[in-house]
CSV table of C-alpha atoms and ligand atoms in Angstrom, one decimal:
chain,number,residue,atom,x,y,z
A,175,MET,CA,-46.9,-65.9,15.7
A,176,ALA,CA,-44.4,-68.1,14.0
A,177,ARG,CA,-44.8,-68.4,10.1
A,178,ARG,CA,-45.8,-71.7,8.7
A,179,LYS,CA,-43.2,-73.2,6.6
A,180,ILE,CA,-44.3,-73.5,2.8
A,181,ILE,CA,-42.6,-76.0,0.6
A,182,ALA,CA,-43.6,-75.8,-3.0
A,183,GLY,CA,-42.3,-78.0,-6.1
A,184,ASN,CA,-41.9,-76.2,-9.5
A,185,TRP,CA,-42.1,-79.0,-11.8
A,186,LYS,CA,-41.3,-76.6,-14.7
A,187,MET,CA,-41.8,-78.3,-18.2
A,188,ASN,CA,-42.0,-81.7,-16.9
A,189,MET,CA,-44.6,-84.2,-16.5
A,190,THR,CA,-47.1,-85.1,-19.1
A,191,PRO,CA,-50.7,-85.5,-17.5
A,192,SER,CA,-50.3,-89.3,-16.8
A,193,GLU,CA,-46.9,-88.9,-15.5
A,194,ALA,CA,-48.2,-86.2,-13.3
A,195,LYS,CA,-50.9,-88.4,-11.8
A,196,ALA,CA,-48.2,-91.2,-11.1
A,197,LEU,CA,-46.0,-88.8,-9.5
A,198,VAL,CA,-48.4,-87.6,-7.1
A,199,GLU,CA,-49.2,-91.2,-6.3
A,200,THR,CA,-45.5,-91.8,-5.8
A,201,LEU,CA,-45.1,-88.8,-3.3
A,202,LYS,CA,-48.5,-89.1,-1.6
A,203,ASP,CA,-47.3,-90.8,1.6
A,204,LEU,CA,-44.1,-88.9,1.5
A,205,VAL,CA,-45.2,-85.3,1.7
A,206,ASN,CA,-47.7,-85.7,4.5
A,207,ASN,CA,-46.7,-83.3,7.2
A,208,PRO,CA,-49.6,-81.3,8.8
A,209,GLU,CA,-47.1,-78.7,10.0
A,210,VAL,CA,-46.0,-77.5,6.5
A,211,ASP,CA,-47.9,-76.1,3.4
A,212,VAL,CA,-47.0,-78.2,0.5
A,213,VAL,CA,-47.8,-77.1,-3.0
A,214,TYR,CA,-47.2,-78.5,-6.4
A,215,CYS,CA,-46.8,-75.9,-9.2
A,216,VAL,CA,-47.4,-77.7,-12.2
A,217,PRO,CA,-47.7,-77.3,-16.1
A,218,ALA,CA,-51.3,-75.8,-17.0
A,219,ILE,CA,-52.3,-78.9,-18.7
A,220,ASP,CA,-51.5,-80.9,-15.5
A,221,ILE,CA,-53.4,-78.6,-13.2
A,222,VAL,CA,-56.8,-80.3,-13.5
A,223,PRO,CA,-55.6,-84.0,-13.0
A,224,VAL,CA,-53.3,-83.0,-10.2
A,225,VAL,CA,-56.0,-81.2,-8.3
A,226,GLU,CA,-58.0,-84.6,-8.7
A,227,ALA,CA,-55.2,-86.7,-7.7
A,228,VAL,CA,-54.3,-84.5,-4.5
A,229,LYS,CA,-58.0,-84.6,-3.3
A,230,GLY,CA,-58.1,-85.3,0.5
A,231,THR,CA,-54.5,-84.7,1.0
A,232,ASN,CA,-52.7,-81.8,2.6
A,233,VAL,CA,-51.2,-80.8,-0.9
A,234,GLU,CA,-52.5,-77.5,-2.7
A,235,VAL,CA,-51.8,-77.0,-6.5
A,236,GLY,CA,-50.5,-73.9,-8.2
A,237,ALA,CA,-49.8,-72.7,-11.7
A,238,GLU,CA,-46.3,-71.9,-13.0
A,239,ASN,CA,-47.5,-68.8,-15.1
A,240,MET,CA,-50.7,-66.8,-16.2
A,241,TYR,CA,-51.6,-64.0,-18.2
A,242,ILE,CA,-52.5,-60.4,-17.3
A,243,GLU,CA,-56.1,-60.2,-19.2
A,244,GLU,CA,-59.2,-61.9,-18.2
A,245,LYS,CA,-60.0,-63.5,-21.4
A,246,GLY,CA,-59.9,-63.0,-25.4
A,247,ALA,CA,-57.6,-63.2,-28.3
A,248,TYR,CA,-54.4,-64.0,-26.7
A,249,THR,CA,-53.7,-67.6,-28.2
A,250,GLY,CA,-51.8,-69.8,-26.2
A,251,GLU,CA,-52.2,-68.0,-22.9
A,252,ILE,CA,-54.0,-69.0,-19.6
A,253,ALA,CA,-56.3,-66.7,-17.9
A,254,PRO,CA,-56.5,-66.4,-14.2
A,255,ALA,CA,-60.1,-67.3,-13.8
A,256,MET,CA,-59.0,-70.7,-15.7
A,257,ILE,CA,-56.5,-71.4,-13.0
A,258,VAL,CA,-58.8,-70.6,-10.3
A,259,ASP,CA,-61.8,-72.7,-11.8
A,260,ALA,CA,-59.3,-75.6,-12.3
A,261,GLY,CA,-58.7,-75.6,-8.6
A,262,ALA,CA,-55.2,-74.2,-8.2
A,263,LYS,CA,-54.6,-71.6,-5.2
A,264,TYR,CA,-51.1,-70.3,-6.0
A,265,VAL,CA,-49.3,-69.1,-8.9
A,266,ILE,CA,-45.5,-68.6,-9.7
A,267,ILE,CA,-44.8,-65.3,-10.9
A,268,GLY,CA,-41.6,-63.9,-12.3
A,269,HIS,CA,-39.5,-67.1,-12.3
A,270,SER,CA,-35.9,-66.1,-13.7
A,271,GLU,CA,-36.6,-68.5,-16.7
A,272,ARG,CA,-39.7,-66.4,-17.7
A,273,ARG,CA,-37.8,-63.3,-17.1
A,274,GLU,CA,-35.1,-64.4,-19.4
A,275,TYR,CA,-36.5,-66.7,-22.1
A,276,PHE,CA,-39.7,-64.9,-22.4
A,277,ASN,CA,-38.5,-61.4,-21.6
A,278,GLU,CA,-40.9,-60.6,-18.7
A,279,THR,CA,-40.1,-57.2,-17.2
A,280,ASP,CA,-40.9,-55.9,-13.8
A,281,GLU,CA,-43.7,-53.7,-15.1
A,282,PHE,CA,-45.5,-56.8,-16.7
A,283,LEU,CA,-44.9,-58.9,-13.7
A,284,ASN,CA,-46.3,-56.2,-11.2
A,285,LYS,CA,-49.5,-56.4,-13.4
A,286,LYS,CA,-49.5,-60.2,-13.1
A,287,VAL,CA,-49.2,-59.8,-9.4
A,288,LEU,CA,-52.1,-57.4,-9.2
A,289,LYS,CA,-54.2,-59.6,-11.4
A,290,ALA,CA,-53.5,-62.8,-9.3
A,291,PHE,CA,-54.8,-60.9,-6.2
A,292,GLU,CA,-57.8,-59.7,-8.1
A,293,HIS,CA,-58.8,-63.5,-8.4
A,294,GLY,CA,-57.8,-64.6,-5.0
A,295,LEU,CA,-54.5,-66.6,-6.2
A,296,THR,CA,-51.6,-66.3,-3.9
A,297,PRO,CA,-48.7,-65.2,-5.9
A,298,ILE,CA,-45.5,-66.9,-5.5
A,299,LEU,CA,-43.2,-63.9,-6.6
A,300,CYS,CA,-39.5,-64.8,-7.7
A,301,CYS,CA,-36.5,-62.6,-7.6
A,302,GLY,CA,-32.9,-63.4,-7.7
A,303,GLU,CA,-29.5,-62.2,-9.0
A,304,SER,CA,-27.2,-63.4,-11.8
A,305,LEU,CA,-23.8,-64.5,-11.2
A,306,GLU,CA,-22.3,-61.3,-12.7
A,307,GLN,CA,-24.5,-59.2,-10.5
A,308,ARG,CA,-23.3,-61.1,-7.5
A,309,GLU,CA,-19.7,-60.7,-8.3
A,310,ALA,CA,-20.2,-57.0,-8.7
A,311,GLY,CA,-21.8,-56.8,-5.3
A,312,VAL,CA,-25.1,-55.4,-6.5
A,313,THR,CA,-27.2,-58.5,-5.1
A,314,LEU,CA,-29.3,-56.7,-2.5
A,315,ASP,CA,-29.8,-53.4,-4.5
A,316,TRP,CA,-31.0,-55.6,-7.5
A,317,ILE,CA,-33.3,-57.6,-5.4
A,318,ARG,CA,-34.6,-54.5,-3.4
A,319,LEU,CA,-35.4,-53.0,-6.9
A,320,GLN,CA,-37.0,-56.1,-8.2
A,321,ILE,CA,-39.3,-56.2,-5.1
A,322,LYS,CA,-40.3,-52.6,-5.1
A,323,SER,CA,-41.1,-52.8,-8.7
A,324,ASP,CA,-43.0,-56.0,-8.5
A,325,LEU,CA,-45.1,-54.8,-5.6
A,326,GLN,CA,-46.4,-51.5,-6.9
A,327,ASN,CA,-49.9,-51.0,-5.9
A,328,VAL,CA,-50.1,-54.0,-3.8
A,329,THR,CA,-51.8,-53.4,-0.3
A,330,ALA,CA,-50.2,-54.3,2.9
A,331,GLU,CA,-52.8,-56.9,3.5
A,332,GLN,CA,-52.2,-58.4,0.1
A,333,ALA,CA,-48.5,-58.5,0.6
A,334,ALA,CA,-48.7,-60.0,4.2
A,335,SER,CA,-50.5,-63.0,2.4
A,336,MET,CA,-48.1,-63.8,-0.3
A,337,VAL,CA,-45.1,-65.7,-1.0
A,338,ILE,CA,-41.6,-64.4,-2.2
A,339,ALA,CA,-38.9,-67.0,-3.5
A,340,TYR,CA,-35.4,-65.6,-3.6
A,341,GLU,CA,-33.7,-67.8,-6.2
A,342,PRO,CA,-30.3,-66.8,-7.1
A,343,ILE,CA,-30.1,-67.5,-10.9
A,344,TRP,CA,-26.6,-69.2,-10.7
A,345,ALA,CA,-28.1,-71.6,-8.3
A,346,ILE,CA,-31.0,-72.8,-10.4
A,347,GLY,CA,-30.6,-76.4,-11.8
A,348,THR,CA,-26.8,-76.1,-11.3
A,349,GLY,CA,-26.5,-78.3,-8.2
A,350,LYS,CA,-24.6,-74.9,-6.7
A,351,THR,CA,-26.6,-74.0,-3.6
A,352,ALA,CA,-26.1,-70.5,-2.2
A,353,THR,CA,-24.6,-70.9,1.2
A,354,THR,CA,-26.8,-70.7,4.1
A,355,GLU,CA,-25.3,-67.3,5.0
A,356,GLN,CA,-26.0,-66.0,1.5
A,357,ALA,CA,-29.5,-67.4,1.4
A,358,GLN,CA,-30.2,-65.8,4.8
A,359,GLU,CA,-28.7,-62.6,4.1
A,360,VAL,CA,-31.0,-62.0,1.0
A,361,CYS,CA,-34.0,-63.4,2.5
A,362,LYS,CA,-33.5,-61.0,5.5
A,363,ALA,CA,-33.0,-58.1,3.2
A,364,ILE,CA,-36.2,-59.0,1.2
A,365,ARG,CA,-38.0,-58.9,4.6
A,366,GLU,CA,-36.5,-55.4,5.6
A,367,THR,CA,-37.6,-54.1,2.1
A,368,ILE,CA,-41.2,-55.2,2.9
A,369,ALA,CA,-41.0,-53.6,6.2
A,370,GLU,CA,-39.7,-50.3,4.5
A,371,ILE,CA,-42.5,-50.5,1.7
A,372,TYR,CA,-45.4,-51.4,4.3
A,373,ASP,CA,-44.7,-52.0,8.1
A,374,GLU,CA,-43.2,-54.4,10.5
A,375,ALA,CA,-46.4,-56.7,10.8
A,376,THR,CA,-46.4,-57.3,6.9
A,377,ALA,CA,-42.8,-58.1,7.0
A,378,GLU,CA,-43.3,-60.4,9.8
A,379,SER,CA,-46.2,-62.2,8.0
A,380,ILE,CA,-45.1,-62.4,4.3
A,381,ARG,CA,-43.3,-65.8,3.6
A,382,ILE,CA,-40.0,-65.9,1.8
A,383,GLN,CA,-38.6,-69.0,0.4
A,384,TYR,CA,-35.0,-70.1,-1.0
A,385,GLY,CA,-35.0,-71.6,-4.3
A,386,GLY,CA,-31.9,-72.9,-6.3
A,387,SER,CA,-30.7,-76.6,-6.0
A,388,MET,CA,-32.3,-77.1,-2.7
A,389,ASN,CA,-32.4,-80.9,-2.1
A,390,ALA,CA,-32.7,-83.5,0.5
A,391,LYS,CA,-29.2,-82.7,1.9
A,392,ASN,CA,-29.0,-79.3,2.4
A,393,CYS,CA,-32.7,-78.3,3.1
A,394,ASP,CA,-32.4,-78.5,7.0
A,395,GLU,CA,-29.6,-75.9,7.3
A,396,LEU,CA,-31.6,-73.7,4.9
A,397,LEU,CA,-35.0,-73.9,6.5
A,398,ALA,CA,-33.4,-73.5,10.1
A,399,GLN,CA,-32.5,-69.8,9.1
A,400,PRO,CA,-34.7,-67.2,10.6
A,401,ASP,CA,-35.7,-65.6,7.5
A,402,ILE,CA,-36.2,-68.6,5.2
A,403,ASP,CA,-39.9,-69.8,5.5
A,404,GLY,CA,-39.6,-72.5,2.9
A,405,GLY,CA,-38.5,-73.6,-0.5
A,406,LEU,CA,-39.1,-73.4,-4.1
A,407,ILE,CA,-37.8,-76.9,-5.4
A,408,GLY,CA,-37.1,-77.6,-9.1
A,409,GLY,CA,-35.4,-80.7,-9.7
A,410,ALA,CA,-35.9,-82.3,-6.4
A,411,SER,CA,-39.7,-81.7,-6.4
A,412,LEU,CA,-39.9,-84.6,-9.2
A,413,LYS,CA,-38.4,-87.4,-6.9
A,414,PRO,CA,-39.0,-88.9,-3.5
A,415,ASP,CA,-36.4,-86.4,-2.1
A,416,PHE,CA,-39.2,-83.9,-2.1
A,417,GLY,CA,-40.8,-85.7,0.8
A,418,ARG,CA,-37.6,-85.6,2.5
A,419,ILE,CA,-37.5,-81.8,2.2
A,420,VAL,CA,-41.3,-81.5,3.4
A,421,ASN,CA,-40.1,-83.4,6.5
A,422,TYR,CA,-37.1,-81.4,7.2
A,423,GLN,CA,-35.4,-81.9,10.5
A,424,LYS,CA,-35.7,-79.3,12.8
B,540,13P,P1,-33.7,-76.4,-8.9
B,540,13P,O1,-34.1,-76.9,-7.8
B,540,13P,O2,-33.8,-77.4,-10.1
B,540,13P,O3,-32.2,-75.8,-9.0
B,540,13P,O4,-34.7,-75.1,-9.6
B,540,13P,C1,-34.9,-74.1,-8.7
B,540,13P,C2,-36.0,-73.5,-9.1
B,540,13P,O5,-35.9,-72.7,-10.3
B,540,13P,C3,-37.3,-73.4,-8.6
B,540,13P,O6,-38.1,-72.6,-9.0
């Protein structure tokens, strides 16, 4: 069975609650595509108003991060149960900005992935190489290592239901997109890694996104690749362009 495309916006640290409501309103008619799963991953404080604002539409909501504990003395952190109760269904885990600025390691991210599943949240697990790694020719080895480490003790059934986002760090927010060949090559290698860890059926079922300056101009070509099942979109998710991506041309 063909995999359903999933187009997710990662708003990052943008949009106050009132701006968030206005953005949902602006995008409302533009993101209406019943053939595609559409997700807005938003700052924690925007989850409640955005869930309210997307009611009755095809859009689901995700968190951009979460903590690994159930509750307690972790000032400033957001528990998975809070995200679920607020009405979000997805959570981004291991974005390169969190790996870099907040020192999140694969060991820690593995705990987050397991915790997300425990609470019925669908993880959007991010991986990606730096420019130095690409130039050194170690991209595929690095990505395989990230995936294997982050998915320790995740069952095949869980893996089949999740989303992996391939985001080359050098393409994030730079306007520099990976070529379709580069993006397809890595997404294919991710699928092969899943087949290696689990089996073919799991690899066929998992959805793999490309992220890194995906926009209204390059989305059609990227989304036409056999192993690219969607996009994780930063900058362009805050603009009407996002609607064009959701309605990519086949
Ligand atoms: P840009 O689309 O702004 O490059 O960001 C990509 C990204 O990091 C999505 O998670």
